Amino acid sequence: MNKYSFSVFPNENFLDLRLYQYGWEQCTPLHSFGPYVRNHYLFHYVISGQGTLDSNDQDGVTHRHRLKENQGFLICPNQVTTYSAHESDPWKYVWLEFDGLRVAEYLDKAGLDFSQPIYHPQTPD
């Protein structure tokens, strides 16, 4: 069975929100990517396992975020990031790469930005 899959979208007709690619990956222990700077937004959602995201804020200070199943992380354009799978419980995640004229507005409504990249699902009261 494949350990990853992705698709690329060549259509440039959407201006408000444009999807560039999506995919999934079951990472090997300690698999990492970065440091790297993206041209577009990238959102990862952790399906299982755990890992870490090191991302710089708008002042250039790097913060380490530990993530697990049912959490996600946003990478913004021009942001330096490195992310790594856990040694004994590597993550499996899906991702979307996107951009567009209204993306900042949509992300603001979701409570995500350069300085707050972590998605925590709401739990019922």
XYZ file of C-alpha atoms in Angstrom, residues 14-18 20 40-41 98-104:
15
model
C -10.886 30.620 -8.987
C -9.774 33.899 -7.404
C -11.362 33.959 -3.916
C -10.071 30.525 -2.952
C -7.831 28.451 -5.162
C -3.343 24.036 -5.623
C 0.928 29.532 -0.563
C -1.051 28.510 2.518
C -4.422 26.915 -1.225
C -4.452 30.671 -1.717
C -6.757 33.401 -2.961
C -8.105 36.888 -2.476
C -10.372 35.970 0.465
C -8.213 33.364 2.203
C -7.041 35.720 4.985
